CSV table of C-alpha atoms and ligand atoms in Angstrom, one decimal:
chain,number,residue,atom,x,y,z
A,3,UNK,CA,-35.6,-62.6,11.8
A,4,UNK,CA,-35.6,-63.5,8.2
A,5,UNK,CA,-33.5,-61.2,6.0
A,6,UNK,CA,-34.9,-60.8,2.5
A,7,UNK,CA,-31.6,-61.0,0.3
A,8,UNK,CA,-33.9,-61.5,-2.7
A,9,UNK,CA,-35.4,-58.2,-2.4
A,10,UNK,CA,-32.0,-56.5,-2.2
A,11,UNK,CA,-31.0,-58.3,-5.4
A,12,UNK,CA,-34.3,-57.1,-7.1
A,13,UNK,CA,-33.6,-53.5,-6.1
A,14,UNK,CA,-29.8,-53.7,-6.9
A,15,UNK,CA,-30.0,-51.9,-10.2
A,16,UNK,CA,-31.9,-49.0,-8.5
A,17,UNK,CA,-29.4,-49.0,-5.7
A,18,UNK,CA,-26.6,-48.7,-8.4
A,19,UNK,CA,-28.4,-45.8,-10.1
A,20,UNK,CA,-28.9,-44.1,-6.8
A,21,UNK,CA,-25.3,-44.6,-5.8
A,22,UNK,CA,-24.1,-43.0,-9.1
A,23,UNK,CA,-26.4,-39.9,-8.4
A,24,UNK,CA,-25.1,-39.7,-4.9
A,25,UNK,CA,-21.6,-39.7,-6.1
A,26,UNK,CA,-22.5,-37.3,-8.9
A,27,UNK,CA,-24.2,-34.9,-6.4
A,28,UNK,CA,-21.3,-35.0,-4.1
A,29,UNK,CA,-18.7,-34.4,-6.8
A,30,UNK,CA,-20.7,-31.5,-8.2
A,31,UNK,CA,-21.1,-30.2,-4.7
A,32,UNK,CA,-17.4,-30.3,-3.8
A,33,UNK,CA,-16.2,-29.0,-7.2
A,34,UNK,CA,-18.6,-26.0,-7.4
A,35,UNK,CA,-18.4,-25.6,-3.7
A,36,UNK,CA,-14.5,-25.3,-3.7
A,37,UNK,CA,-14.7,-22.8,-6.6
A,38,UNK,CA,-17.3,-20.7,-4.8
A,39,UNK,CA,-15.8,-21.2,-1.4
A,40,UNK,CA,-12.4,-19.7,-2.6
A,41,UNK,CA,-14.1,-16.6,-3.8
A,42,UNK,CA,-16.3,-16.2,-0.6
A,43,UNK,CA,-13.3,-16.9,1.6
A,44,UNK,CA,-11.2,-14.4,-0.2
A,45,UNK,CA,-14.2,-12.0,0.0
A,46,UNK,CA,-14.4,-12.4,3.8
A,47,UNK,CA,-10.7,-11.6,4.0
A,48,UNK,CA,-10.9,-8.3,2.3
A,49,UNK,CA,-9.6,-5.5,4.5
A,50,UNK,CA,-12.6,-3.3,3.8
A,51,UNK,CA,-15.0,-4.6,6.4
A,52,UNK,CA,-18.1,-3.2,4.4
A,53,UNK,CA,-17.2,-5.2,1.3
A,54,UNK,CA,-16.5,-8.1,3.4
A,55,UNK,CA,-19.9,-8.1,5.1
A,56,UNK,CA,-22.0,-9.9,2.4
A,57,UNK,CA,-19.5,-12.8,2.3
A,58,UNK,CA,-19.6,-12.9,6.1
A,59,UNK,CA,-23.3,-13.1,6.1
A,60,UNK,CA,-23.4,-15.6,3.3
A,61,UNK,CA,-21.3,-17.9,5.6
A,62,UNK,CA,-23.5,-17.2,8.5
A,63,UNK,CA,-26.7,-17.9,6.7
A,64,UNK,CA,-25.6,-21.3,5.1
A,65,UNK,CA,-23.7,-22.6,8.4
A,66,UNK,CA,-26.4,-21.3,10.7
A,67,UNK,CA,-29.5,-22.8,9.1
A,68,UNK,CA,-30.2,-26.5,8.5
A,69,UNK,CA,-29.4,-27.9,5.1
A,70,UNK,CA,-32.9,-29.4,4.9
A,71,UNK,CA,-34.3,-25.8,5.0
A,72,UNK,CA,-32.0,-24.7,2.3
A,73,UNK,CA,-32.8,-27.6,0.1
A,74,UNK,CA,-36.5,-27.1,0.4
A,75,UNK,CA,-36.2,-23.2,-0.1
A,76,UNK,CA,-34.0,-23.7,-3.1
A,77,UNK,CA,-36.2,-26.6,-4.6
A,78,UNK,CA,-39.5,-24.9,-4.2
A,79,UNK,CA,-38.7,-21.2,-4.2
A,80,UNK,CA,-35.5,-20.4,-5.9
A,81,UNK,CA,-35.2,-22.9,-8.8
A,82,UNK,CA,-38.8,-22.6,-10.3
A,83,UNK,CA,-38.5,-18.9,-11.4
A,84,UNK,CA,-35.4,-19.8,-13.2
A,85,UNK,CA,-36.5,-23.0,-14.9
A,86,UNK,CA,-40.1,-22.4,-15.0
A,87,UNK,CA,-40.5,-25.7,-13.1
A,88,UNK,CA,-39.1,-27.6,-10.1
A,89,UNK,CA,-36.0,-29.9,-10.9
A,90,UNK,CA,-34.9,-32.1,-8.0
A,91,UNK,CA,-31.4,-32.7,-9.3
A,92,UNK,CA,-30.7,-29.1,-10.1
A,93,UNK,CA,-32.0,-28.0,-6.7
A,94,UNK,CA,-29.9,-30.7,-5.0
A,95,UNK,CA,-26.7,-29.6,-6.8
A,96,UNK,CA,-27.4,-26.0,-6.1
A,97,UNK,CA,-28.2,-26.5,-2.4
A,98,UNK,CA,-25.2,-28.7,-1.7
A,99,UNK,CA,-22.8,-26.5,-3.7
A,100,UNK,CA,-24.0,-23.2,-1.9
A,101,UNK,CA,-23.9,-25.0,1.5
A,102,UNK,CA,-20.5,-26.5,1.1
A,103,UNK,CA,-19.2,-23.3,-0.2
A,104,UNK,CA,-19.9,-21.7,3.1
A,105,UNK,CA,-17.8,-24.3,4.9
A,106,UNK,CA,-15.1,-24.4,2.3
A,107,UNK,CA,-14.8,-20.6,2.5
A,108,UNK,CA,-14.0,-21.0,6.3
A,109,UNK,CA,-11.5,-23.8,5.3
A,110,UNK,CA,-9.9,-21.3,2.8
A,111,UNK,CA,-9.9,-18.5,5.3
A,112,UNK,CA,-8.2,-20.6,8.0
A,113,UNK,CA,-5.7,-22.1,5.5
A,114,UNK,CA,-4.8,-18.7,4.2
A,115,UNK,CA,-4.4,-17.2,7.6
A,116,UNK,CA,-2.4,-20.0,8.9
A,117,UNK,CA,0.4,-19.1,6.6
A,118,UNK,CA,3.0,-17.0,8.5
A,119,UNK,CA,2.7,-13.3,7.5
A,120,UNK,CA,6.4,-13.2,6.9
A,121,UNK,CA,5.6,-15.1,3.6
A,122,UNK,CA,3.3,-12.2,2.3
A,123,UNK,CA,5.8,-9.7,3.3
A,124,UNK,CA,8.8,-11.2,1.7
A,125,UNK,CA,6.7,-11.6,-1.5
A,126,UNK,CA,5.7,-8.0,-1.3
A,127,UNK,CA,9.1,-6.8,-0.5
A,128,UNK,CA,10.3,-8.3,-3.8
A,129,UNK,CA,7.8,-6.1,-5.6
A,130,UNK,CA,4.9,-8.7,-6.1
A,131,UNK,CA,1.5,-7.3,-6.2
A,132,UNK,CA,-1.0,-8.5,-3.5
A,133,UNK,CA,-2.6,-10.9,-6.0
A,134,UNK,CA,0.7,-12.2,-7.2
A,135,UNK,CA,1.8,-13.0,-3.7
A,136,UNK,CA,-1.5,-14.9,-3.0
A,137,UNK,CA,-1.2,-16.8,-6.3
A,138,UNK,CA,2.4,-17.8,-6.2
A,139,UNK,CA,3.3,-17.9,-2.5
A,140,UNK,CA,0.3,-17.9,-0.2
A,141,UNK,CA,-2.3,-20.2,-1.8
A,142,UNK,CA,0.0,-23.0,-3.0
A,143,UNK,CA,1.0,-23.3,0.7
A,144,UNK,CA,-2.5,-22.9,2.0
A,145,UNK,CA,-4.0,-25.5,-0.5
A,146,UNK,CA,-1.7,-28.1,1.0
A,147,UNK,CA,-3.1,-27.4,4.5
A,148,UNK,CA,-6.6,-27.5,3.3
A,149,UNK,CA,-6.5,-30.9,1.8
A,150,UNK,CA,-7.5,-32.7,5.0
A,151,UNK,CA,-10.4,-30.4,6.0
A,152,UNK,CA,-11.5,-30.3,2.3
A,153,UNK,CA,-11.5,-34.2,2.2
A,154,UNK,CA,-13.5,-34.0,5.4
A,155,UNK,CA,-16.0,-31.8,3.8
A,156,UNK,CA,-16.3,-34.2,0.8
A,157,UNK,CA,-17.4,-37.0,3.2
A,158,UNK,CA,-19.8,-34.8,4.9
A,159,UNK,CA,-21.2,-33.9,1.4
A,160,UNK,CA,-21.6,-37.5,0.5
A,161,UNK,CA,-23.7,-38.2,3.7
A,162,UNK,CA,-25.6,-34.8,3.5
A,163,UNK,CA,-26.6,-35.5,0.0
A,164,UNK,CA,-29.0,-38.0,1.3
A,165,UNK,CA,-31.3,-35.1,2.2
A,166,UNK,CA,-32.0,-34.8,-1.5
A,167,UNK,CA,-34.3,-37.7,-1.0
A,168,UNK,CA,-36.8,-35.2,0.4
A,169,UNK,CA,-37.3,-33.4,-2.8
A,170,UNK,CA,-37.3,-36.9,-4.7
A,171,UNK,CA,-33.8,-36.6,-6.4
A,172,UNK,CA,-33.4,-40.3,-7.2
A,173,UNK,CA,-30.2,-40.7,-5.2
A,174,UNK,CA,-29.3,-43.7,-2.9
A,175,UNK,CA,-31.6,-42.7,-0.1
A,176,UNK,CA,-34.5,-42.1,-2.4
A,177,UNK,CA,-34.3,-45.7,-3.6
A,178,UNK,CA,-34.0,-46.9,0.0
A,179,UNK,CA,-37.4,-45.1,0.9
A,180,UNK,CA,-38.9,-46.4,-2.3
A,181,UNK,CA,-38.0,-49.9,-1.4
A,182,UNK,CA,-39.4,-49.4,2.0
A,183,UNK,CA,-42.6,-48.0,0.6
A,184,UNK,CA,-43.1,-51.0,-1.8
A,185,UNK,CA,-42.2,-53.9,0.6
A,186,UNK,CA,-42.9,-52.4,4.0
A,187,UNK,CA,-39.5,-53.6,5.3
A,188,UNK,CA,-36.9,-51.4,7.0
A,189,UNK,CA,-33.8,-53.5,7.6
A,190,UNK,CA,-33.1,-54.4,4.0
A,191,UNK,CA,-33.3,-50.9,2.2
A,192,UNK,CA,-31.7,-48.9,5.0
A,193,UNK,CA,-28.9,-51.4,5.8
A,194,UNK,CA,-28.1,-51.7,2.2
A,195,UNK,CA,-28.0,-47.9,2.0
A,196,UNK,CA,-25.9,-47.6,5.1
A,197,UNK,CA,-23.4,-50.1,3.8
A,198,UNK,CA,-23.1,-48.3,0.4
A,199,UNK,CA,-22.5,-45.0,2.2
A,200,UNK,CA,-19.9,-46.6,4.5
A,201,UNK,CA,-18.0,-48.1,1.4
A,202,UNK,CA,-18.2,-44.6,-0.3
A,203,UNK,CA,-16.9,-42.7,2.7
A,204,UNK,CA,-14.2,-45.3,3.8
A,205,UNK,CA,-12.8,-45.5,0.3
A,206,UNK,CA,-12.6,-41.7,0.1
A,207,UNK,CA,-11.0,-41.7,3.5
A,208,UNK,CA,-8.5,-44.2,2.3
A,209,UNK,CA,-7.6,-42.2,-0.8
A,210,UNK,CA,-7.2,-39.1,1.2
A,211,UNK,CA,-4.9,-40.6,3.7
A,212,UNK,CA,-2.7,-41.9,1.1
A,213,UNK,CA,-2.7,-38.5,-0.6
A,214,UNK,CA,-1.8,-36.7,2.6
A,215,UNK,CA,1.0,-39.2,3.3
A,216,UNK,CA,2.3,-38.6,-0.3
A,217,UNK,CA,2.2,-34.8,0.2
A,218,UNK,CA,3.9,-35.1,3.6
A,219,UNK,CA,6.9,-36.9,2.2
A,220,UNK,CA,7.2,-34.4,-0.8
B,6,UNK,CA,19.5,7.2,-2.0
B,7,UNK,CA,17.1,7.2,0.9
B,8,UNK,CA,15.8,10.4,2.5
B,9,UNK,CA,13.5,10.2,5.6
B,10,UNK,CA,11.9,13.3,6.7
B,11,UNK,CA,10.0,13.8,10.1
B,12,UNK,CA,8.8,10.1,9.8
B,13,UNK,CA,6.1,9.2,12.2
B,14,UNK,CA,4.5,5.9,12.9
B,15,UNK,CA,1.8,4.8,15.3
B,16,UNK,CA,0.1,1.6,15.9
B,17,UNK,CA,-3.3,2.8,17.3
B,18,UNK,CA,-2.4,5.1,20.3
B,19,UNK,CA,1.2,3.7,20.5
B,20,UNK,CA,3.6,6.2,18.7
B,21,UNK,CA,6.4,3.9,17.7
B,22,UNK,CA,8.5,6.3,15.6
B,23,UNK,CA,8.3,10.0,16.8
B,24,UNK,CA,10.4,12.1,14.4
B,25,UNK,CA,12.9,10.3,12.4
B,26,UNK,CA,15.2,12.1,10.0
B,27,UNK,CA,17.9,10.3,8.0
B,28,UNK,CA,19.7,10.6,4.7
B,29,UNK,CA,21.4,7.5,3.3
B,30,UNK,CA,23.7,8.4,0.4
B,31,UNK,CA,24.5,6.0,-2.5
B,32,UNK,CA,26.9,3.2,-1.5
B,33,UNK,CA,26.6,4.1,2.1
B,34,UNK,CA,26.3,1.5,4.8
B,35,UNK,CA,24.2,2.6,7.7
B,36,UNK,CA,24.1,0.4,10.8
B,37,UNK,CA,21.1,0.8,13.3
B,38,UNK,CA,21.3,-0.4,16.9
B,39,UNK,CA,19.2,0.1,19.9
B,40,UNK,CA,17.2,-1.9,22.5
B,41,UNK,CA,14.3,-4.1,21.6
B,42,UNK,CA,11.1,-2.3,21.0
B,43,UNK,CA,12.8,1.0,20.1
B,44,UNK,CA,11.3,1.0,16.6
B,45,UNK,CA,14.3,-0.4,14.6
B,46,UNK,CA,12.2,-2.9,12.6
B,47,UNK,CA,9.4,-0.5,12.1
B,48,UNK,CA,11.8,2.0,10.7
B,49,UNK,CA,13.2,-0.4,8.3
B,50,UNK,CA,9.7,-1.6,7.2
B,51,UNK,CA,8.5,2.0,6.6
B,52,UNK,CA,11.4,2.3,4.0
B,53,UNK,CA,9.7,-0.2,1.8
B,54,UNK,CA,6.2,0.6,3.0
B,55,UNK,CA,5.5,-2.9,4.6
B,56,UNK,CA,4.1,-0.5,7.3
B,57,UNK,CA,1.9,2.3,6.3
B,58,UNK,CA,3.4,5.7,7.1
B,59,UNK,CA,1.5,7.8,9.7
B,60,UNK,CA,3.3,11.1,9.1
B,61,UNK,CA,6.3,12.7,7.3
B,62,UNK,CA,8.0,11.5,4.1
B,63,UNK,CA,10.2,8.7,2.9
B,64,UNK,CA,11.9,9.4,-0.5
B,65,UNK,CA,13.6,6.5,-2.4
B,66,UNK,CA,15.6,7.9,-5.3
B,67,UNK,CA,13.6,11.1,-5.0
B,68,UNK,CA,10.2,9.2,-5.2
B,69,UNK,CA,7.9,10.1,-2.4
B,70,UNK,CA,6.5,6.9,-0.9
B,71,UNK,CA,3.7,8.7,0.8
B,72,UNK,CA,2.5,10.2,-2.4
B,73,UNK,CA,-0.8,8.3,-3.3
B,74,UNK,CA,0.2,8.3,-7.0
B,75,UNK,CA,3.6,6.4,-6.3
B,76,UNK,CA,3.6,2.8,-7.6
B,77,UNK,CA,4.8,1.1,-4.4
B,78,UNK,CA,5.5,-2.2,-6.2
B,79,UNK,CA,7.9,-0.6,-8.6
B,80,UNK,CA,9.7,1.1,-5.6
B,81,UNK,CA,10.0,-2.2,-3.8
B,82,UNK,CA,11.8,-3.8,-6.8
B,83,UNK,CA,14.6,-1.2,-6.1
B,84,UNK,CA,14.7,-2.0,-2.4
B,85,UNK,CA,15.6,-5.5,-1.3
B,86,UNK,CA,14.9,-6.7,2.2
B,87,UNK,CA,16.4,-9.6,4.3
B,88,UNK,CA,14.4,-10.6,7.4
B,89,UNK,CA,15.4,-12.0,10.7
B,90,UNK,CA,13.3,-15.2,10.1
B,91,UNK,CA,14.5,-15.6,6.4
B,92,UNK,CA,11.0,-16.0,5.2
B,93,UNK,CA,12.0,-18.3,2.3
B,94,UNK,CA,9.1,-19.8,0.3
B,95,UNK,CA,9.1,-23.5,1.7
B,96,UNK,CA,7.2,-25.0,-1.2
B,97,UNK,CA,9.7,-23.8,-3.7
B,98,UNK,CA,13.2,-25.2,-4.4
B,99,UNK,CA,16.2,-22.9,-3.6
B,100,UNK,CA,16.7,-21.8,-7.2
B,101,UNK,CA,12.9,-21.3,-7.6
B,102,UNK,CA,12.9,-19.0,-4.6
B,103,UNK,CA,15.5,-16.9,-6.4
B,104,UNK,CA,13.8,-17.0,-9.8
B,105,UNK,CA,10.2,-16.2,-8.7
B,106,UNK,CA,10.1,-12.7,-8.4
B,107,UNK,CA,12.3,-11.8,-11.5
B,108,UNK,CA,10.0,-13.9,-13.6
B,109,UNK,CA,6.7,-12.7,-12.3
B,110,UNK,CA,7.7,-9.1,-11.6
B,111,UNK,CA,10.3,-8.3,-14.1
B,112,UNK,CA,8.8,-10.7,-16.6
B,113,UNK,CA,12.1,-12.2,-17.7
B,114,UNK,CA,12.3,-15.7,-19.1
B,115,UNK,CA,12.7,-18.8,-17.0
B,116,UNK,CA,16.2,-19.5,-18.7
B,117,UNK,CA,17.5,-16.1,-18.0
B,118,UNK,CA,16.1,-16.2,-14.4
B,119,UNK,CA,17.7,-19.5,-13.8
B,120,UNK,CA,21.1,-18.4,-15.1
B,121,UNK,CA,21.0,-15.3,-13.0
B,122,UNK,CA,19.8,-17.2,-10.1
B,123,UNK,CA,22.6,-19.8,-10.3
B,124,UNK,CA,25.1,-17.0,-10.6
B,125,UNK,CA,23.7,-15.3,-7.4
B,126,UNK,CA,23.7,-18.7,-5.6
B,127,UNK,CA,27.4,-19.2,-6.5
B,128,UNK,CA,28.1,-15.7,-5.3
B,129,UNK,CA,26.6,-16.8,-1.8
B,130,UNK,CA,28.3,-20.0,-2.0
B,131,UNK,CA,25.2,-22.2,-2.4
B,132,UNK,CA,25.1,-23.2,-6.1
B,133,UNK,CA,25.2,-26.8,-5.2
B,134,UNK,CA,21.9,-26.3,-3.1
B,135,UNK,CA,19.9,-24.9,-6.1
B,136,UNK,CA,17.7,-28.0,-6.4
B,137,UNK,CA,17.0,-28.5,-2.5
B,138,UNK,CA,14.2,-27.3,-0.6
B,139,UNK,CA,14.7,-24.7,2.1
B,140,UNK,CA,13.7,-27.0,4.9
B,141,UNK,CA,16.9,-29.1,4.3
B,142,UNK,CA,19.2,-26.1,4.7
B,143,UNK,CA,20.9,-24.7,7.9
B,144,UNK,CA,19.9,-21.3,9.2
B,145,UNK,CA,23.1,-19.6,7.7
B,146,UNK,CA,22.4,-21.2,4.3
B,147,UNK,CA,18.7,-20.2,4.5
B,148,UNK,CA,19.9,-16.5,5.1
B,149,UNK,CA,22.4,-16.6,2.3
B,150,UNK,CA,19.5,-17.8,-0.1
B,151,UNK,CA,17.3,-15.0,1.2
B,152,UNK,CA,20.0,-12.5,0.2
B,153,UNK,CA,20.5,-14.1,-3.2
B,154,UNK,CA,16.6,-14.0,-3.5
B,155,UNK,CA,16.6,-10.1,-2.8
B,156,UNK,CA,19.5,-9.5,-5.0
B,157,UNK,CA,17.9,-11.2,-8.0
B,158,UNK,CA,15.7,-8.2,-8.3
B,159,UNK,CA,18.8,-6.1,-8.8
B,160,UNK,CA,17.9,-3.6,-6.1
B,161,UNK,CA,19.8,-0.5,-5.6
B,162,UNK,CA,19.2,-0.6,-1.9
B,163,UNK,CA,19.3,-3.6,0.6
B,164,UNK,CA,17.5,-3.5,4.1
B,165,UNK,CA,18.6,-6.0,6.7
B,166,UNK,CA,16.6,-6.5,9.8
B,167,UNK,CA,18.8,-8.5,12.4
B,168,UNK,CA,19.9,-11.0,9.7
B,169,UNK,CA,21.9,-13.0,12.0
B,170,UNK,CA,19.8,-12.8,15.2
B,171,UNK,CA,18.1,-16.2,14.5
B,172,UNK,CA,21.2,-18.0,13.7
B,173,UNK,CA,23.4,-20.4,15.8
B,174,UNK,CA,26.6,-18.5,16.6
B,175,UNK,CA,28.8,-20.7,14.3
B,176,UNK,CA,26.6,-19.5,11.3
B,177,UNK,CA,26.7,-15.9,11.8
B,178,UNK,CA,30.1,-15.5,10.2
B,179,UNK,CA,29.1,-16.9,6.8
B,180,UNK,CA,26.2,-14.5,6.5
B,181,UNK,CA,28.2,-11.5,7.6
B,182,UNK,CA,30.9,-12.4,5.0
B,183,UNK,CA,28.3,-12.3,2.2
B,184,UNK,CA,27.1,-8.8,3.5
B,185,UNK,CA,30.6,-7.5,3.7
B,186,UNK,CA,31.2,-8.5,0.1
B,187,UNK,CA,28.1,-6.7,-0.9
B,188,UNK,CA,29.1,-3.6,1.0
B,189,UNK,CA,32.5,-3.7,-0.8
B,190,UNK,CA,30.8,-3.9,-4.1
B,191,UNK,CA,29.1,-0.5,-3.4
B,192,UNK,CA,25.5,-1.7,-2.3
B,193,UNK,CA,23.7,1.0,-0.3
B,194,UNK,CA,22.7,-0.8,2.9
B,195,UNK,CA,20.7,-0.1,6.0
B,196,UNK,CA,21.5,-2.9,8.5
B,197,UNK,CA,19.9,-3.4,11.9
B,198,UNK,CA,22.3,-5.5,13.7
B,199,UNK,CA,24.2,-5.7,17.1
B,200,UNK,CA,27.2,-7.3,15.4
B,201,UNK,CA,29.8,-4.5,16.4
B,202,UNK,CA,32.6,-6.1,14.5
B,203,UNK,CA,30.6,-5.8,11.2
B,204,UNK,CA,29.4,-2.3,12.1
B,205,UNK,CA,33.0,-1.2,12.6
B,206,UNK,CA,34.3,-3.0,9.6
B,207,UNK,CA,31.9,-1.9,6.9
B,208,UNK,CA,29.6,0.7,8.5
B,209,UNK,CA,30.0,4.3,7.5
B,210,UNK,CA,27.6,5.4,10.2
B,211,UNK,CA,25.9,4.1,13.1
B,212,UNK,CA,22.3,5.1,14.3
B,213,UNK,CA,21.5,4.5,17.9
B,214,UNK,CA,17.6,4.4,18.3
B,215,UNK,CA,15.7,4.5,21.6
B,216,UNK,CA,12.0,5.1,22.3
B,217,UNK,CA,11.2,5.9,18.5
B,218,UNK,CA,13.9,8.5,18.0
B,219,UNK,CA,17.5,8.6,16.7
B,220,UNK,CA,19.3,9.4,19.9
B,221,UNK,CA,22.8,9.6,18.6
B,222,UNK,CA,24.5,9.0,15.2
B,223,UNK,CA,28.2,9.0,14.4
B,224,UNK,CA,30.9,6.9,12.6
B,225,UNK,CA,31.2,3.6,14.2
B,226,UNK,CA,34.4,4.1,16.1
B,227,UNK,CA,33.4,7.3,17.7
B,228,UNK,CA,29.8,5.9,18.5
B,229,UNK,CA,31.1,2.8,20.0
B,230,UNK,CA,34.2,4.1,21.7
B,231,UNK,CA,33.1,7.6,22.8
B,232,UNK,CA,29.4,7.7,23.0
B,233,UNK,CA,28.0,11.1,24.0
B,234,UNK,CA,24.5,10.4,25.2
B,235,UNK,CA,23.8,8.7,28.5
B,236,UNK,CA,21.3,6.4,26.9
B,237,UNK,CA,23.8,5.3,24.4
B,238,UNK,CA,26.4,4.6,26.9
B,239,UNK,CA,23.9,2.5,29.1
B,240,UNK,CA,22.9,0.5,26.1
B,241,UNK,CA,26.4,-0.2,24.9
B,242,UNK,CA,27.5,-1.1,28.4
B,243,UNK,CA,24.8,-3.9,28.3
B,244,UNK,CA,25.6,-5.1,24.8
B,245,UNK,CA,29.4,-5.0,24.7
C,3,ADP,N1,2.1,-4.7,13.9
C,3,ADP,C1,2.2,-4.0,15.0
C,3,ADP,N2,1.2,-3.8,15.6
C,3,ADP,C2,1.2,-3.0,17.0
C,3,ADP,N3,2.5,-2.8,17.4
C,3,ADP,C3,3.5,-3.1,16.9
C,3,ADP,C4,3.5,-3.7,15.6
C,3,ADP,N4,4.9,-3.8,15.2
C,3,ADP,C5,5.5,-3.4,16.1
C,3,ADP,N5,4.9,-2.8,17.2
C,3,ADP,C6,5.3,-2.2,18.3
C,3,ADP,O1,6.0,-1.2,17.9
C,3,ADP,C7,7.3,-1.1,18.8
C,3,ADP,C8,8.5,-1.1,18.1
C,3,ADP,O2,8.7,-2.3,17.5
C,3,ADP,P1,9.8,-2.7,16.5
C,3,ADP,O3,10.0,-1.8,15.5
C,3,ADP,O4,9.7,-4.1,16.1
C,3,ADP,O5,11.2,-2.7,17.6
C,3,ADP,P2,12.6,-3.2,17.4
C,3,ADP,O6,12.7,-3.7,16.0
C,3,ADP,O7,13.5,-2.1,17.7
C,3,ADP,O8,12.7,-4.3,18.5
C,3,ADP,C9,7.0,-2.2,19.9
C,3,ADP,O9,6.5,-1.6,21.0
C,3,ADP,C10,6.1,-3.1,19.2
C,3,ADP,O10,5.4,-3.6,20.1
C,4,MG,MG1,13.1,-5.7,15.4
């Protein structure tokens, strides 16, 4: 089999641009998702079951339906009324953020519930409000335990962002498909994309392992 | 002063406290004993509303905790609590454990909180551990820090729930010493403990609880040496 390195070189600038957008989409997804996920996770933990219900269903919906369906819905149905037109990058960011928020909400909930209830009781017995106890005692401890699963979610996001190619957001996978369409070749575009994804996820994994080790010795 | 009137507490259908009536006078040290599951912890936890109260009233300095208008956080600043499992904040240094609530609740400055915190750590003999993390301390040291942390809010009342039960025997003494000192300084205390020596030395009164009721109460020497109720006798014969 002849492997056309020259085609890869020709497409390199596009892969570079695509990689940047993949990184951008994933970072936007994890940052917005973390923020929303905290709110939704706290919402689900509310003692009033009626108030917790919408948060529960948010999580059910986004974890129980395919991301592909969510991306298409958001791109073609949700975003246009707001922007007056479709916008693939906006739709991709919204879909990835809302989707990861559901998973991150569960990470937060599990992290908060993993903290011994004696911690909350000690804080409250000192006169702290529920919010103060959360802020100064529970969440700082929970965050530490959330770092490994949050890192995992980040890796999942990098891979899942490839679905944005479906709505023509020009990220890595989009350019892979474009290259296939132009040259009718499969190995070169998709192996290149695979290697770049692998470099991204493995580097992130490496950073996370180091971070975890540093926190463990702290 | 603590006044408990017809206190009832149920968990679901399980009535854990049936009808508790107790008054603790200022500067009094009341020791609570009784078999496991008799409701001692629940009783203590109702005094600072860590458990919701099913029936009856608890008054702290005349304030009714069951009154919906009562600011429970404010009352809790007057009632310190020490737990069997210490419950120190593991992500904070010893001194930060002691400083946190005074700064966030009483809103005093960091410098003032640190100075007060160091003084309290000195009082419990742990000033040199101020910058250590709780994980590096022995059980006895942890419990002394927990006492200092509670005292930092300058409470009028201290509640102790089996403060030495989780400790290795050789560390029990150092914690009891701190508690005796507190009692001598006139702190109002309610202490769940089976340390009879402590009860006899500093206790003004002992309550024997069983099945969610106060079965017998008396001054320590009388209750331990001349128990009147059969259940008290049976319990004491097992413990002593
Ligand atoms: N949070 C709770 N939920 C349900 N039951 C509880 C709870 N806390 C305590 N109980 C029950 O209340 C009873 C008394 O418990 P407790 O006050 O801890 O007793 P003690 O401290 O004397 O050992 C026990 O039967 C226990 O199972
Ligand atoms: Mg108990």
